[in-house]
GROMACS .gro file of C-alpha atoms in nm:
model
  114
    1MET     CA    1   0.372  -6.647   9.591
    2SER     CA    2   0.067  -6.813   9.738
    3VAL     CA    3  -0.134  -7.079   9.560
    4ARG     CA    4  -0.444  -6.859   9.573
    5ARG     CA    5  -0.261  -6.575   9.396
    6SER     CA    6  -0.122  -6.815   9.134
    7VAL     CA    7  -0.472  -6.937   9.056
    8TRP     CA    8  -0.595  -6.580   9.002
    9ILE     CA    9  -0.298  -6.507   8.773
   10VAL     CA   10  -0.377  -6.814   8.561
   11ILE     CA   11  -0.746  -6.715   8.548
   12GLY     CA   12  -0.654  -6.358   8.447
   13VAL     CA   13  -0.415  -6.470   8.173
   14GLY     CA   14  -0.666  -6.725   8.044
   15LEU     CA   15  -0.945  -6.467   8.035
   16THR     CA   16  -0.721  -6.214   7.860
   17VAL     CA   17  -0.614  -6.465   7.594
   18SER     CA   18  -0.976  -6.575   7.545
   19LEU     CA   19  -1.093  -6.216   7.503
   20LEU     CA   20  -0.818  -6.142   7.250
   21LEU     CA   21  -0.898  -6.455   7.050
   22ALA     CA   22  -1.272  -6.389   7.059
   23GLY     CA   23  -1.240  -6.018   6.985
   24VAL     CA   24  -0.970  -6.022   6.718
   25VAL     CA   25  -0.906  -6.367   6.575
   26SER     CA   26  -1.270  -6.476   6.553
   27TYR     CA   27  -1.324  -6.255   6.248
   28TYR     CA   28  -1.075  -6.469   6.057
   29ALA     CA   29  -1.251  -6.799   6.133
   30SER     CA   30  -1.360  -7.009   5.839
   31SER     CA   31  -1.656  -6.875   5.648
   32SER     CA   32  -1.724  -7.223   5.511
   33PRO     CA   33  -2.051  -7.377   5.627
   34ASP     CA   34  -2.038  -7.605   5.931
   35GLY     CA   35  -2.097  -7.981   5.902
   36LEU     CA   36  -2.477  -7.975   5.924
   37ASN     CA   37  -2.511  -7.691   5.674
   38LYS     CA   38  -2.268  -7.863   5.435
   39VAL     CA   39  -2.467  -8.189   5.446
   40ALA     CA   40  -2.792  -7.996   5.392
   41GLU     CA   41  -2.642  -7.826   5.087
   42ASP     CA   42  -2.496  -8.150   4.950
   43LEU     CA   43  -2.824  -8.341   4.991
   44GLY     CA   44  -3.034  -8.055   4.857
   45PHE     CA   45  -3.257  -7.973   5.155
   46ALA     CA   46  -3.084  -7.652   5.269
   47SER     CA   47  -3.363  -7.445   5.111
   48ASP     CA   48  -3.613  -7.602   5.354
   49ALA     CA   49  -3.431  -7.456   5.658
   50LYS     CA   50  -3.628  -7.224   5.884
   51ASP     CA   51  -3.491  -6.947   6.105
   52SER     CA   52  -3.428  -7.029   6.468
   53ALA     CA   53  -3.649  -6.880   6.736
   54THR     CA   54  -3.342  -6.684   6.849
   55SER     CA   55  -3.251  -6.552   6.503
   56SER     CA   56  -3.349  -6.198   6.605
   57SER     CA   57  -3.144  -6.202   6.927
   58PRO     CA   58  -2.865  -5.944   6.972
   59LEU     CA   59  -2.585  -6.194   6.904
   60ALA     CA   60  -2.748  -6.414   6.638
   61GLY     CA   61  -2.523  -6.534   6.359
   62TYR     CA   62  -2.208  -6.468   6.566
   63GLU     CA   63  -2.249  -6.093   6.510
   64ALA     CA   64  -2.363  -5.810   6.735
   65SER     CA   65  -2.680  -5.667   6.582
   66GLY     CA   66  -2.691  -5.296   6.511
   67VAL     CA   67  -2.316  -5.269   6.447
   68GLU     CA   68  -2.237  -5.164   6.089
   69HIS     CA   69  -1.868  -5.262   6.080
   70ASP     CA   70  -1.843  -5.640   6.018
   71ARG     CA   71  -1.515  -5.694   6.200
   72LEU     CA   72  -1.637  -5.502   6.506
   73ALA     CA   73  -1.975  -5.683   6.507
   74VAL     CA   74  -1.806  -6.026   6.511
   75GLY     CA   75  -1.551  -5.917   6.772
   76LEU     CA   76  -1.815  -5.775   7.005
   77ALA     CA   77  -2.021  -6.093   6.980
   78GLY     CA   78  -1.712  -6.300   7.063
   79VAL     CA   79  -1.619  -6.083   7.361
   80ALA     CA   80  -1.978  -6.091   7.489
   81GLY     CA   81  -1.981  -6.470   7.460
   82VAL     CA   82  -1.654  -6.507   7.652
   83LEU     CA   83  -1.768  -6.269   7.927
   84LEU     CA   84  -2.106  -6.441   7.962
   85THR     CA   85  -1.946  -6.785   7.977
   86ALA     CA   86  -1.685  -6.665   8.229
   87ALA     CA   87  -1.951  -6.505   8.449
   88LEU     CA   88  -2.163  -6.823   8.449
   89ALA     CA   89  -1.861  -7.042   8.525
   90PHE     CA   90  -1.740  -6.810   8.802
   91GLY     CA   91  -2.087  -6.803   8.959
   92LEU     CA   92  -2.113  -7.181   8.943
   93PHE     CA   93  -1.769  -7.227   9.101
   94LEU     CA   94  -1.856  -6.981   9.380
   95TRP     CA   95  -2.183  -7.159   9.450
   96LEU     CA   96  -2.019  -7.502   9.454
   97GLY     CA   97  -1.737  -7.373   9.678
   98ARG     CA   98  -1.979  -7.228   9.931
   99ARG     CA   99  -2.187  -7.543   9.927
  100ASN     CA  100  -1.881  -7.759  10.002
  101ARG     CA  101  -1.744  -7.514  10.260
  102GLY     CA  102  -2.037  -7.598  10.488
  103ALA     CA  103  -1.911  -7.956  10.531
  104THR     CA  104  -1.676  -8.014  10.824
  105ALA     CA  105  -1.346  -8.196  10.792
  106ASP     CA  106  -1.500  -8.506  10.954
  107GLU     CA  107  -1.791  -8.525  10.711
  108PRO     CA  108  -1.733  -8.662  10.362
  109THR     CA  109  -1.833  -8.428  10.078
  110HIS     CA  110  -1.967  -8.726   9.883
  111THR     CA  111  -2.164  -9.039   9.956
  112PRO     CA  112  -1.933  -9.340   9.988
  113VAL     CA  113  -2.006  -9.637   9.765
  114ALA     CA  114  -2.097  -9.948   9.962
   0.00000   0.00000   0.00000
């Protein structure tokens, strides 16, 4: 098996596991407030909080808006987050690979330190 094929197998397995965790297990994550919210509640200034500028976005609050079923809404938001992150990472890696491919074997890909 070639190294290139092995890399794609690892990427595929990693993406599959990430999608399963985000789509299924994310619903069972702790419903306790995160650190900042907990401190705000403990110190009594949680009532002064204002909504984020993105609070009306489709995935705000770790839920897909417009989906009635809670478990499905959380799962869809998780899957969308994994796919968006994977697409951005894949695009970045492709861009960096093409940028470095232009360098010849004789040219260093970095600037040596004097």
